[in-house]
Coordinates of N, CA and C in Angstrom, one line a residue:
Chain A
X217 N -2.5 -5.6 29.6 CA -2.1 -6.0 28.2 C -3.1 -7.1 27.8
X218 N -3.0 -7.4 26.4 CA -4.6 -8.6 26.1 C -3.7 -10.0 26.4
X219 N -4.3 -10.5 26.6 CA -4.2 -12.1 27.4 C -5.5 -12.6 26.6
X220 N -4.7 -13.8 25.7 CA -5.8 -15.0 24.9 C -5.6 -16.2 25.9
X221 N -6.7 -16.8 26.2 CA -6.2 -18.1 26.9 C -7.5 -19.1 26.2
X222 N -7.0 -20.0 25.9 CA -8.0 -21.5 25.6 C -8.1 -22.5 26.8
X223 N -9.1 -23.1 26.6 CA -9.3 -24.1 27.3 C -8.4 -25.4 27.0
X224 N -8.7 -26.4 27.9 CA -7.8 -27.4 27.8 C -7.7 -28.8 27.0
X225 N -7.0 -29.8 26.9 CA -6.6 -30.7 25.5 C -8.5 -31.1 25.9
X226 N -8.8 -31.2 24.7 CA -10.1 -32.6 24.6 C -9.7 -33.9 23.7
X227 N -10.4 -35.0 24.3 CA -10.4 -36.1 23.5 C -12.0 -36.2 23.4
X228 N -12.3 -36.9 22.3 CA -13.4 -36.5 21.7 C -14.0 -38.2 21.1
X229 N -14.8 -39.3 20.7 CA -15.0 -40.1 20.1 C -15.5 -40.1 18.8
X230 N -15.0 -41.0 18.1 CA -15.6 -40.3 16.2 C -16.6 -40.2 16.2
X231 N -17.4 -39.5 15.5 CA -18.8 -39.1 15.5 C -19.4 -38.3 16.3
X232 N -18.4 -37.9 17.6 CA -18.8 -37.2 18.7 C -18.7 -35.5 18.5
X233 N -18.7 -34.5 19.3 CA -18.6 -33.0 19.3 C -17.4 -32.4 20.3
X234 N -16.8 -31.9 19.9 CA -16.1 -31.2 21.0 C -15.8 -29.3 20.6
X235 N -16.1 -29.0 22.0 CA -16.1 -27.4 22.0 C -15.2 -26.8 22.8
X236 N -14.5 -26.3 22.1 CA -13.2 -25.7 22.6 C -13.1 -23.9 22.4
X237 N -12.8 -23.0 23.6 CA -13.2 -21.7 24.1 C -11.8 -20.8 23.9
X238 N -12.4 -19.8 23.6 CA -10.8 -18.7 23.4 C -11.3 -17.5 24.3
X239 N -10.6 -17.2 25.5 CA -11.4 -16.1 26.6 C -10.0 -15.0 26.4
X240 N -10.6 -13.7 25.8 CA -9.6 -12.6 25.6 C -9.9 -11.6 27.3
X241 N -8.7 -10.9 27.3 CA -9.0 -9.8 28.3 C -8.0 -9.1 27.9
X242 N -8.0 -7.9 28.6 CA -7.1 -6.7 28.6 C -7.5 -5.8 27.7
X243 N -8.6 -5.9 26.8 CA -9.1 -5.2 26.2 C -10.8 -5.0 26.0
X244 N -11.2 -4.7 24.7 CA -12.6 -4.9 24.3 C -12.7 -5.8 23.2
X245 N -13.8 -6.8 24.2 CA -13.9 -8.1 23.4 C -14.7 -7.8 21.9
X246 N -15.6 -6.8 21.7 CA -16.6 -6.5 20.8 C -15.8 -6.4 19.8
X247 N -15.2 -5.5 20.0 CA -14.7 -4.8 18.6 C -13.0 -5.4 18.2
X248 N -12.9 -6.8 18.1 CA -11.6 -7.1 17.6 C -12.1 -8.5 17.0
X249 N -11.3 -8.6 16.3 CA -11.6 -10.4 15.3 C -10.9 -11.3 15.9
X250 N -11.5 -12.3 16.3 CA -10.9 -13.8 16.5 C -11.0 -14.9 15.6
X251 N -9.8 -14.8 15.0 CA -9.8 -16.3 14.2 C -9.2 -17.7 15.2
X252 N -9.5 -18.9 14.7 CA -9.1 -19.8 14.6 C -8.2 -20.6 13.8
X253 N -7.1 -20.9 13.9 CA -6.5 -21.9 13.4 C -6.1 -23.5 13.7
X254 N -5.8 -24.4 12.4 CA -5.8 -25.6 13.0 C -4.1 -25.7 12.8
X255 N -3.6 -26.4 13.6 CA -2.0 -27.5 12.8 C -2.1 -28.7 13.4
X256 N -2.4 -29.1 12.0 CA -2.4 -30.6 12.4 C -1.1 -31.5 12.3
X257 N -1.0 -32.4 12.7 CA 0.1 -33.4 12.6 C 0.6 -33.1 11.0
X258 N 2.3 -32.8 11.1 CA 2.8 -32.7 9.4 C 2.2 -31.8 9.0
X259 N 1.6 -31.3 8.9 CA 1.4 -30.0 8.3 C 1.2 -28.5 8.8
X260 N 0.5 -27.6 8.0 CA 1.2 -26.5 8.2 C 0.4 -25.6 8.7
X261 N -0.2 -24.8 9.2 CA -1.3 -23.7 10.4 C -2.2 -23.8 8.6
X262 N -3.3 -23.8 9.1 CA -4.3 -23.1 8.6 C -5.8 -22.5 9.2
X263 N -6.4 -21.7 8.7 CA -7.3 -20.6 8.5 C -8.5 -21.7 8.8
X264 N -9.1 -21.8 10.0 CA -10.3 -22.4 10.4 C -11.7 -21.8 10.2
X265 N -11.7 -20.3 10.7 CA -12.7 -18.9 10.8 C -12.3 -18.2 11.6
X266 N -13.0 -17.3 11.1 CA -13.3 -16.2 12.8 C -14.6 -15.5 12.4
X267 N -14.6 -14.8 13.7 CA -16.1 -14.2 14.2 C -15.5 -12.6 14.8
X268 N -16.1 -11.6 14.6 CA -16.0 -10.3 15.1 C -17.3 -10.1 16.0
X269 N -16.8 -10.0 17.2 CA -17.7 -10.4 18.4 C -19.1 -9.2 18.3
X270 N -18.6 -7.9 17.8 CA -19.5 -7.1 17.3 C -20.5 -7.6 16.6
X271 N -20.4 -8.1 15.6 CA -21.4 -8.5 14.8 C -22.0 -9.9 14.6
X272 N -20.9 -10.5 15.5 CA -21.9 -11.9 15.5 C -21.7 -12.9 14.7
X273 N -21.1 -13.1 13.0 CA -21.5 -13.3 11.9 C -20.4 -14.3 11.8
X274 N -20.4 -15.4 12.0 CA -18.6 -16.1 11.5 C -18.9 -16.2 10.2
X275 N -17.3 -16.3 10.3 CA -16.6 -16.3 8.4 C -15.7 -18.2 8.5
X276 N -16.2 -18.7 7.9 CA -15.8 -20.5 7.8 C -15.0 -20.5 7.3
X277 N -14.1 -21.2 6.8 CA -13.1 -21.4 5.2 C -14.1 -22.6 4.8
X278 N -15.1 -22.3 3.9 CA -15.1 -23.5 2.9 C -14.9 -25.2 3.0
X279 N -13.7 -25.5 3.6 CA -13.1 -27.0 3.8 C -13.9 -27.2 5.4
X280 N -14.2 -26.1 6.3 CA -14.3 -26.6 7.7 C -15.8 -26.2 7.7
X281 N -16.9 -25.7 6.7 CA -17.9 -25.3 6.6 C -18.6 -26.4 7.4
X282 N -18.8 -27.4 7.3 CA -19.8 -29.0 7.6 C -19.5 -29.3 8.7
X283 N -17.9 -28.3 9.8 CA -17.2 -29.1 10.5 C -17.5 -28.1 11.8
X284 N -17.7 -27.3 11.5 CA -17.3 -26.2 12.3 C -18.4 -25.0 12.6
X285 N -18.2 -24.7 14.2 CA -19.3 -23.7 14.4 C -18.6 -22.6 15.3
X286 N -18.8 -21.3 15.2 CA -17.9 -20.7 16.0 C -19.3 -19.0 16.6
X287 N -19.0 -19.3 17.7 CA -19.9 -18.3 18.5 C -19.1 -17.2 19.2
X288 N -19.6 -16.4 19.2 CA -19.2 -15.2 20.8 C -19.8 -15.2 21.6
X289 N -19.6 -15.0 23.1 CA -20.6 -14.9 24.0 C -19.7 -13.2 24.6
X290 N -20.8 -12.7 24.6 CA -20.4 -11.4 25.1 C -19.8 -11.2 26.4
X291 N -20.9 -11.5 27.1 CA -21.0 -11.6 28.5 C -19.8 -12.0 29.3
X292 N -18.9 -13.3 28.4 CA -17.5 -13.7 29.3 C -16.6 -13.9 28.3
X293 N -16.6 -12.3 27.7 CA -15.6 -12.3 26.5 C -15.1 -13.7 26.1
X294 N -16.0 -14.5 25.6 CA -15.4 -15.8 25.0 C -15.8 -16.6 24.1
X295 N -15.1 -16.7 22.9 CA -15.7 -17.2 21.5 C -15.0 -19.0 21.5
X296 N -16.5 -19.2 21.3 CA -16.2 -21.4 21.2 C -16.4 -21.4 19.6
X297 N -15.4 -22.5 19.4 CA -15.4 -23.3 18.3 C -15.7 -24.5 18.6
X298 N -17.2 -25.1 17.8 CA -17.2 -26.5 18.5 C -16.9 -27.2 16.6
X299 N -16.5 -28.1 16.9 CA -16.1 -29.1 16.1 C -16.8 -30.5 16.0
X300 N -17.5 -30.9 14.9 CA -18.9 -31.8 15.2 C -18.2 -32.8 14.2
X301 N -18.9 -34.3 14.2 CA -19.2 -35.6 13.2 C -17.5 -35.8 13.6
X302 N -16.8 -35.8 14.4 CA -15.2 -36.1 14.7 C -14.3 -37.2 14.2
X303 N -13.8 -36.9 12.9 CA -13.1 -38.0 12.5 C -11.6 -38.1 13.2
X304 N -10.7 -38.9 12.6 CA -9.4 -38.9 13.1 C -8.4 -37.4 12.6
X305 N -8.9 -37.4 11.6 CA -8.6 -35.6 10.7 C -8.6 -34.3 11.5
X306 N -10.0 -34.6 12.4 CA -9.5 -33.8 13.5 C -8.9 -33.9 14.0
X307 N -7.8 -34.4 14.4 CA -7.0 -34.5 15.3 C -5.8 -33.8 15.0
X308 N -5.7 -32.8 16.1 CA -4.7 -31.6 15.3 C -4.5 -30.8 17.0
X309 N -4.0 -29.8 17.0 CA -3.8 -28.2 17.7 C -4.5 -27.5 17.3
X310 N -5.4 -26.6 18.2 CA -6.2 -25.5 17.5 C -5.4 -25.0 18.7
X311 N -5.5 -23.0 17.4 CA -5.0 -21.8 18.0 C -6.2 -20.9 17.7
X312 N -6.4 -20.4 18.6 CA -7.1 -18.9 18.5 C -6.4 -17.8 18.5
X313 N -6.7 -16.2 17.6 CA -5.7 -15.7 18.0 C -6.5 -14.1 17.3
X314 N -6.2 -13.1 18.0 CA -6.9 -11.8 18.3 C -5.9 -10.5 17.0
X315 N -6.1 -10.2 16.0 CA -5.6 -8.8 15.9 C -5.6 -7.6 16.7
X316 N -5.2 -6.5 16.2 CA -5.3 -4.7 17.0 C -5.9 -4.1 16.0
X317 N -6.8 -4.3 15.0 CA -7.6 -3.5 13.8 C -8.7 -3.5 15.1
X318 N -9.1 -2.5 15.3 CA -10.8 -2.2 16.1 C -12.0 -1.8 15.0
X319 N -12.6 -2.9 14.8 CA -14.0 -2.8 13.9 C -14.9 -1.8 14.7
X320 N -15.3 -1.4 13.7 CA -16.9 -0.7 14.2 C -17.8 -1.1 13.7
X321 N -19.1 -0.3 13.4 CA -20.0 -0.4 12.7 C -20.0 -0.1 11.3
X322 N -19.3 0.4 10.5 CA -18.7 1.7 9.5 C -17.7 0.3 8.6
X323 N -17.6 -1.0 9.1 CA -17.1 -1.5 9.0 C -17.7 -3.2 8.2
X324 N -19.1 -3.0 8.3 CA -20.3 -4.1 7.9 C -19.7 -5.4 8.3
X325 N -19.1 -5.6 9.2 CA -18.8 -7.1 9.6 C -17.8 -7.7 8.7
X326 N -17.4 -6.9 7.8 CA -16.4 -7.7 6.9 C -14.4 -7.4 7.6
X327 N -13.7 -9.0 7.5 CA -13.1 -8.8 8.1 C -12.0 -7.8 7.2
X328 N -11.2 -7.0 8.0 CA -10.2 -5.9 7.5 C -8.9 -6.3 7.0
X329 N -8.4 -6.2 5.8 CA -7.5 -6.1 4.9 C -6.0 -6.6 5.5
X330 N -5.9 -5.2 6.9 CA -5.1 -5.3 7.7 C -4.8 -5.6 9.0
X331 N -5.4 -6.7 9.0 CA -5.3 -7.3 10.4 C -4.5 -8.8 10.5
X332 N -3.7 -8.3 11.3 CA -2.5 -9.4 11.4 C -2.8 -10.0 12.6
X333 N -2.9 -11.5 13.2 CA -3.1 -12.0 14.2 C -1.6 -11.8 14.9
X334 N -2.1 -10.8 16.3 CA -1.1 -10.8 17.0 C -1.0 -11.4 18.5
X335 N -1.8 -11.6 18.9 CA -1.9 -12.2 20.2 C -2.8 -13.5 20.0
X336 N -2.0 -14.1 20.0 CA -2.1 -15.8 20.3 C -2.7 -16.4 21.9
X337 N -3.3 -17.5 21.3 CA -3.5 -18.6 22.6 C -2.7 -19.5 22.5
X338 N -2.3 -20.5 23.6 CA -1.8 -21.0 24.1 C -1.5 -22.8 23.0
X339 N -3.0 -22.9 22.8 CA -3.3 -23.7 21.6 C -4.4 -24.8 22.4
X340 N -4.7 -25.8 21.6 CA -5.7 -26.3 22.4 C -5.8 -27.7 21.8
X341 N -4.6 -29.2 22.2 CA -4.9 -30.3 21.4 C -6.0 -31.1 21.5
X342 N -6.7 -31.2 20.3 CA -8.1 -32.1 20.2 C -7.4 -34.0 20.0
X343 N -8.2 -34.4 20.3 CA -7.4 -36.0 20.0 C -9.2 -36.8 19.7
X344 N -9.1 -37.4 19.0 CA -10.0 -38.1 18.2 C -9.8 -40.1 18.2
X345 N -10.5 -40.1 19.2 CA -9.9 -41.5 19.9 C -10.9 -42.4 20.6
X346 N -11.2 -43.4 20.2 CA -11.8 -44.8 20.3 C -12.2 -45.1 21.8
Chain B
X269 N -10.0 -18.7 -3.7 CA -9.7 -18.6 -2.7 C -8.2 -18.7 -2.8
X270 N -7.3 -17.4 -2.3 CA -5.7 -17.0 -2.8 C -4.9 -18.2 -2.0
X271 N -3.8 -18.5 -3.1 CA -3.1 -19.5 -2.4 C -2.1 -18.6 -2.2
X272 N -1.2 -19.5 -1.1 CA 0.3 -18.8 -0.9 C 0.8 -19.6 -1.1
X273 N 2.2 -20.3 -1.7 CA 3.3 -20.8 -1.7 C 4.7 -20.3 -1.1
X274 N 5.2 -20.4 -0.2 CA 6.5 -20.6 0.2 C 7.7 -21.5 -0.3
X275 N 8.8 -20.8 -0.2 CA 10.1 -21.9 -1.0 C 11.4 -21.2 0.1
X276 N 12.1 -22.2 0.3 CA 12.1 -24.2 0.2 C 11.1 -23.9 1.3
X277 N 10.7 -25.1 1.4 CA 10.0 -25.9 2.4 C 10.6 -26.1 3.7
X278 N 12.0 -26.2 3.4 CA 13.2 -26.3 4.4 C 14.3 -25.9 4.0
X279 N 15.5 -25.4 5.3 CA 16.7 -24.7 4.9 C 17.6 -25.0 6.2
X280 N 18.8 -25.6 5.8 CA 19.6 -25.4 7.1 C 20.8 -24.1 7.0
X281 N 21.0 -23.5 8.0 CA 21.8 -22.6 8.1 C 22.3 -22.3 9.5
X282 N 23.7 -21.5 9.0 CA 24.4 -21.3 10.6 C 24.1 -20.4 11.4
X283 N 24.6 -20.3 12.6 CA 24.4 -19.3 13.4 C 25.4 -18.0 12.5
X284 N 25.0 -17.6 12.9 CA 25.8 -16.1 12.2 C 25.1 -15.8 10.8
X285 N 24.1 -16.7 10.3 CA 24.3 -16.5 8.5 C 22.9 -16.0 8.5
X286 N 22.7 -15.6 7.1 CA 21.5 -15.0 6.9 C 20.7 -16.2 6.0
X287 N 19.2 -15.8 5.9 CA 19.0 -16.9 5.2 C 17.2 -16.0 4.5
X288 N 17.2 -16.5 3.7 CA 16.0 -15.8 3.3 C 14.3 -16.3 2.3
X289 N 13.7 -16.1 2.8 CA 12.6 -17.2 2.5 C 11.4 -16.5 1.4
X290 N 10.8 -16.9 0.8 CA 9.9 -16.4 -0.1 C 8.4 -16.8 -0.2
X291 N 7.8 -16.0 -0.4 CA 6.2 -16.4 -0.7 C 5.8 -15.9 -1.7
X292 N 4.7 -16.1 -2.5 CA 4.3 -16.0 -3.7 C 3.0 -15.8 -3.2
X293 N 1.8 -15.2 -3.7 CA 0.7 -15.3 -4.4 C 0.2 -15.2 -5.1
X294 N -1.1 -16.1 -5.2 CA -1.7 -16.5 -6.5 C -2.4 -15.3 -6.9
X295 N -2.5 -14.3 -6.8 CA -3.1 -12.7 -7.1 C -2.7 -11.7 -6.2
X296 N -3.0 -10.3 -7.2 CA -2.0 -9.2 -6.3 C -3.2 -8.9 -5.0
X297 N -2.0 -8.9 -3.8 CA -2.6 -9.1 -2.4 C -2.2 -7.7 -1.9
X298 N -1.5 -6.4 -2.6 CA -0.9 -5.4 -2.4 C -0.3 -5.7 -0.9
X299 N 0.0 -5.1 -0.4 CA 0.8 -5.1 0.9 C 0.4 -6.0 2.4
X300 N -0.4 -6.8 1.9 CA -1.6 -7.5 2.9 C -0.8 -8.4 3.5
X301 N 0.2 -8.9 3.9 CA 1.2 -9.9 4.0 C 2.0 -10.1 5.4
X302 N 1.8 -10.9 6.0 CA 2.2 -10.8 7.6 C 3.5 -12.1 7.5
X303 N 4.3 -12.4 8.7 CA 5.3 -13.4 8.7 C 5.0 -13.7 10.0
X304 N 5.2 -14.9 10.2 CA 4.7 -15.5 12.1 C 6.1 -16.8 11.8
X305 N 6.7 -16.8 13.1 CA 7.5 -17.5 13.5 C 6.8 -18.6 14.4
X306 N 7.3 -20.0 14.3 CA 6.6 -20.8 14.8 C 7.3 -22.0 15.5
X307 N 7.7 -22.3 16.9 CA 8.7 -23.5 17.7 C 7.6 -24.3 18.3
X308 N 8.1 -25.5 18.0 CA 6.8 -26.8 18.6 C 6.4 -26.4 20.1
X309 N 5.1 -26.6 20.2 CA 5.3 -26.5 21.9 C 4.9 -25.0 21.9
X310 N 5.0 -24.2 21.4 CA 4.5 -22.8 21.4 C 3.8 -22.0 20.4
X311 N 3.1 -20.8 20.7 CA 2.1 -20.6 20.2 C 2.3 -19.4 19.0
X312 N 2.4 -19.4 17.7 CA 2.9 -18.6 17.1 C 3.1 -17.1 17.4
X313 N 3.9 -16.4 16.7 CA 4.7 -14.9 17.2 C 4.4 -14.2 15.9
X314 N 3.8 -13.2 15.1 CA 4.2 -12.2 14.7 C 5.4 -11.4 14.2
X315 N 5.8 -11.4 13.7 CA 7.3 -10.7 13.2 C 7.1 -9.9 12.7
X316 N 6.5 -10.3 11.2 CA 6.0 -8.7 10.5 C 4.7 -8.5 9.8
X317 N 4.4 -7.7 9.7 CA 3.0 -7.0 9.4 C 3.1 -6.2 8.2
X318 N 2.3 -6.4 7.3 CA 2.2 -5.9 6.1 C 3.4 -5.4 5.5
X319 N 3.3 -6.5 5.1 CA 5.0 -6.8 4.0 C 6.3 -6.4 4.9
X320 N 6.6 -5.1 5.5 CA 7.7 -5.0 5.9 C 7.7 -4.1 7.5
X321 N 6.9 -4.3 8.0 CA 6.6 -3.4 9.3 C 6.8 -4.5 10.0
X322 N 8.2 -4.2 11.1 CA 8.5 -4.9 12.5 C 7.7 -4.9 12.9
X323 N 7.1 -6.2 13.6 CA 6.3 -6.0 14.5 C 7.1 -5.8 16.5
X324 N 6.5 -4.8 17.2 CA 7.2 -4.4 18.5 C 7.7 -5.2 19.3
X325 N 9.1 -5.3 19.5 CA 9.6 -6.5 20.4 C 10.5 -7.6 19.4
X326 N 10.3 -7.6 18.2 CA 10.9 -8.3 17.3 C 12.2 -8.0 16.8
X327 N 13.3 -8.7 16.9 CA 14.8 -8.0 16.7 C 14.4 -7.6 15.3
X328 N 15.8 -6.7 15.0 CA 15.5 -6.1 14.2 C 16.1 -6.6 12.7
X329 N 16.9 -7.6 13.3 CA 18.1 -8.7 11.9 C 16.5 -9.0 11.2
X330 N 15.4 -9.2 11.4 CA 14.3 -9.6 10.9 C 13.7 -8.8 9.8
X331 N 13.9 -8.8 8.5 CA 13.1 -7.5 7.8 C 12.1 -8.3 6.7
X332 N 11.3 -7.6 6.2 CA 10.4 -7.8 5.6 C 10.4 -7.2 4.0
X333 N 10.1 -7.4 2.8 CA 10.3 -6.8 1.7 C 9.1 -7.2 0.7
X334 N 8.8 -6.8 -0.4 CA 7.9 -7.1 -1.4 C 6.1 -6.8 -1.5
X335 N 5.6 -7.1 -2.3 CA 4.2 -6.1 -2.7 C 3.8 -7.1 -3.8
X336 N 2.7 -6.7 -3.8 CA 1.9 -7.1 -5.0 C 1.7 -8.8 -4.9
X337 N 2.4 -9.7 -5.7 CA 2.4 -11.1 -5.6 C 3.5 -12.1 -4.8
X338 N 4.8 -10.6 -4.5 CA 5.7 -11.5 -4.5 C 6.5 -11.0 -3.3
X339 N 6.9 -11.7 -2.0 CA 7.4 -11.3 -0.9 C 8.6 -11.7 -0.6
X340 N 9.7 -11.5 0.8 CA 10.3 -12.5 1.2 C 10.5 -12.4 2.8
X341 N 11.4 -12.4 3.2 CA 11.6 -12.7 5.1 C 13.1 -13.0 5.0
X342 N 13.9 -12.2 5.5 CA 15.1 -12.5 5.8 C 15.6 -12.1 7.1
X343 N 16.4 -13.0 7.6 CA 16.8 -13.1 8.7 C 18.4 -13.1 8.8
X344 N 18.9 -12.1 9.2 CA 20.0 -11.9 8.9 C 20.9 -12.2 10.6
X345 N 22.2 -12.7 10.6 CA 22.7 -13.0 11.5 C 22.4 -13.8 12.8
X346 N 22.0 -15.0 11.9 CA 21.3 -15.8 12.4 C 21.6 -15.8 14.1
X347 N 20.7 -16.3 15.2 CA 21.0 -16.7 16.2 C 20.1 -18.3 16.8
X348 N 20.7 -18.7 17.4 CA 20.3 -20.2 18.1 C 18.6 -20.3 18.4
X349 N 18.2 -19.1 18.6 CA 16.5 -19.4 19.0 C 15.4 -18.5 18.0
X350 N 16.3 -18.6 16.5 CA 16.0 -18.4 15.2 C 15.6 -19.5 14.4
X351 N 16.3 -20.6 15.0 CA 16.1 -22.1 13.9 C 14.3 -22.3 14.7
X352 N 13.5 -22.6 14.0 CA 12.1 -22.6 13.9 C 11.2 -23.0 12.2
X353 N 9.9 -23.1 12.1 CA 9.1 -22.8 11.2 C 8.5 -21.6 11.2
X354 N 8.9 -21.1 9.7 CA 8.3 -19.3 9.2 C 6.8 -19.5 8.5
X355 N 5.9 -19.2 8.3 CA 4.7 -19.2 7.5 C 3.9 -17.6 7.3
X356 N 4.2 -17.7 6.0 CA 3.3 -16.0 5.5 C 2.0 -16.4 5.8
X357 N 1.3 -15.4 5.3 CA -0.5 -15.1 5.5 C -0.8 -14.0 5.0
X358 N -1.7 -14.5 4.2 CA -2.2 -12.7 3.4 C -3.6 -12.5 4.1
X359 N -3.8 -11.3 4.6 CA -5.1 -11.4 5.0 C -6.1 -10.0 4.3
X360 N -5.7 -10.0 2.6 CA -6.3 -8.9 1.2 C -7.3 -9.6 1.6
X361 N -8.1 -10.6 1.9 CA -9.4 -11.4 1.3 C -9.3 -13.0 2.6
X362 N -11.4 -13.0 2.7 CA -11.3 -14.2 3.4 C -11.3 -15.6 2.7
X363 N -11.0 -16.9 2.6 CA -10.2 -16.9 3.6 C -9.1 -16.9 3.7
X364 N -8.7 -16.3 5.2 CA -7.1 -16.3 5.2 C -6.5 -17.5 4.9
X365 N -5.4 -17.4 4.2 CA -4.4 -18.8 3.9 C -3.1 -18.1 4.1
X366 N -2.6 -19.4 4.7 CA -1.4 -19.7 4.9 C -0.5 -19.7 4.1
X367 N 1.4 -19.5 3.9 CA 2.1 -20.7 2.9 C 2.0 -22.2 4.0
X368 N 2.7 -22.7 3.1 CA 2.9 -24.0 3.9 C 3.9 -24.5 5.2
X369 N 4.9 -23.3 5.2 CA 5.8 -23.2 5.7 C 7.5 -23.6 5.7
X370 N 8.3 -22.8 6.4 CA 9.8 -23.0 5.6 C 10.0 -23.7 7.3
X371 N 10.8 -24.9 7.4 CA 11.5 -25.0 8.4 C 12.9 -24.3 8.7
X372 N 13.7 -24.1 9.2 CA 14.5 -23.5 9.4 C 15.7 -24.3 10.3
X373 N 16.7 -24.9 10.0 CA 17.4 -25.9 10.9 C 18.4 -25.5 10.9
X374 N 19.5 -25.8 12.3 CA 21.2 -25.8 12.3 C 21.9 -26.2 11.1
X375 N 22.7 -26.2 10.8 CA 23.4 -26.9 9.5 C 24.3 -27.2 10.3

């Protein structure tokens, strides 16, 4: 069965980088989308990006564009989000989390209509600390 | 970039009762519409998948309804490891957005 797992809490200094990993198995890493989400303290999950390991290409939201960098590495089915210039704003839960839509090629890297994140990670708290 | 809205924000209700929650979007998202159940300390769940398809393993008091701009989530016969936060998600267009979320409490 697919199994998401993240790496562990980071604490991070303002202005500093922290990179945090989403390692899938039980399936094929290429052809499925991994997004990222944040919840931060009080509020409510949102839409960080994702990347479709196929193609390589991350998709940002806009607000995390300046903040955020998200890669695949094929080789150990595992996509990093690093998080750069670290204010206290970061400081939140990040989730990673996998649909069952299988991209191909046929498909131009754009993410699918129908794809519901169904397999979750565990979460991954960042802390932004002096 | 589509917004979602959710109403209430919060709701208390009993075990046994139904209770039902709503999301709006800001443009028609046709059937694109998922519902994830959410308890602190754990990592979101899936419920339903495009507007009204159970997702496998999910009881079934859980149903899903609506199209176009306007959705809901109801949860009927309530039970004790039901009180949580609900949050839609359209994923018609990137980027995905969230509602804000409904909490869900004992009364």
């Amino acid at each position: 069965q697919v199994q998401v797992m993240q790496s562990g809490a980071e604490v991070g200094k303002p202005g500093s980088s922290v990179k945090v990993s989403c390692q899938t198995s039980g399936g094929s890493f290429l052809n499925y989308a991994i997004s990222w989400m944040r919840l931060a303290p009080g509020q409510g999950l949102e839409w960080v990006g994702g990347i479709i390991p196929l193609f390589g290409r991350p998709s940002v939201a806009r607000k995390f564009q300046d903040k955020v960098s998200i890669t695949a590495h094929k080789s150990t089915s595992t996509v990093y989000m690093e998080l750069s210039g670290l204010t206290s704003d970061d400081s939140a839960l990040y989730f990673c989390a996998r649909g069952e839509k299988e991209y191909d090629f046929l498909t131009n890297g754009e993410f699918g209509t129908d794809d519901a994140f169904v397999f979750w990670g565990q979460g991954t708290l960042v802390t932004v600390s002096s | 970039d589509i917004q979602m809205t959710q109403s209430p924000s919060s709701l208390s209700a009993s075990v046994g009762g139904t209770v039902t929650i709503t999301c709006r979007a800001s443009q028609n998202i046709e059937y694109y519409l998922h519902w994830y159940q959410h308890k602190p300390g754990k990592a979101p769940k899936l419920l339903i998948y495009t507007a009204f398809s159970l997702q496998r393993g999910v009881p079934s008091r859980f149903s899903g309804s609506g199209s176009g701009t306007d959705f809901s989530l109801t949860i009927s016969s309530l039970q004790p490891e039901d009180f949580a936060t609900y949050y839609c998600q359209q994923s018609y267009s990137t980027p995905r957005t969230f509602g804000q979320g409904t909490r869900v409490e004992v009364k």
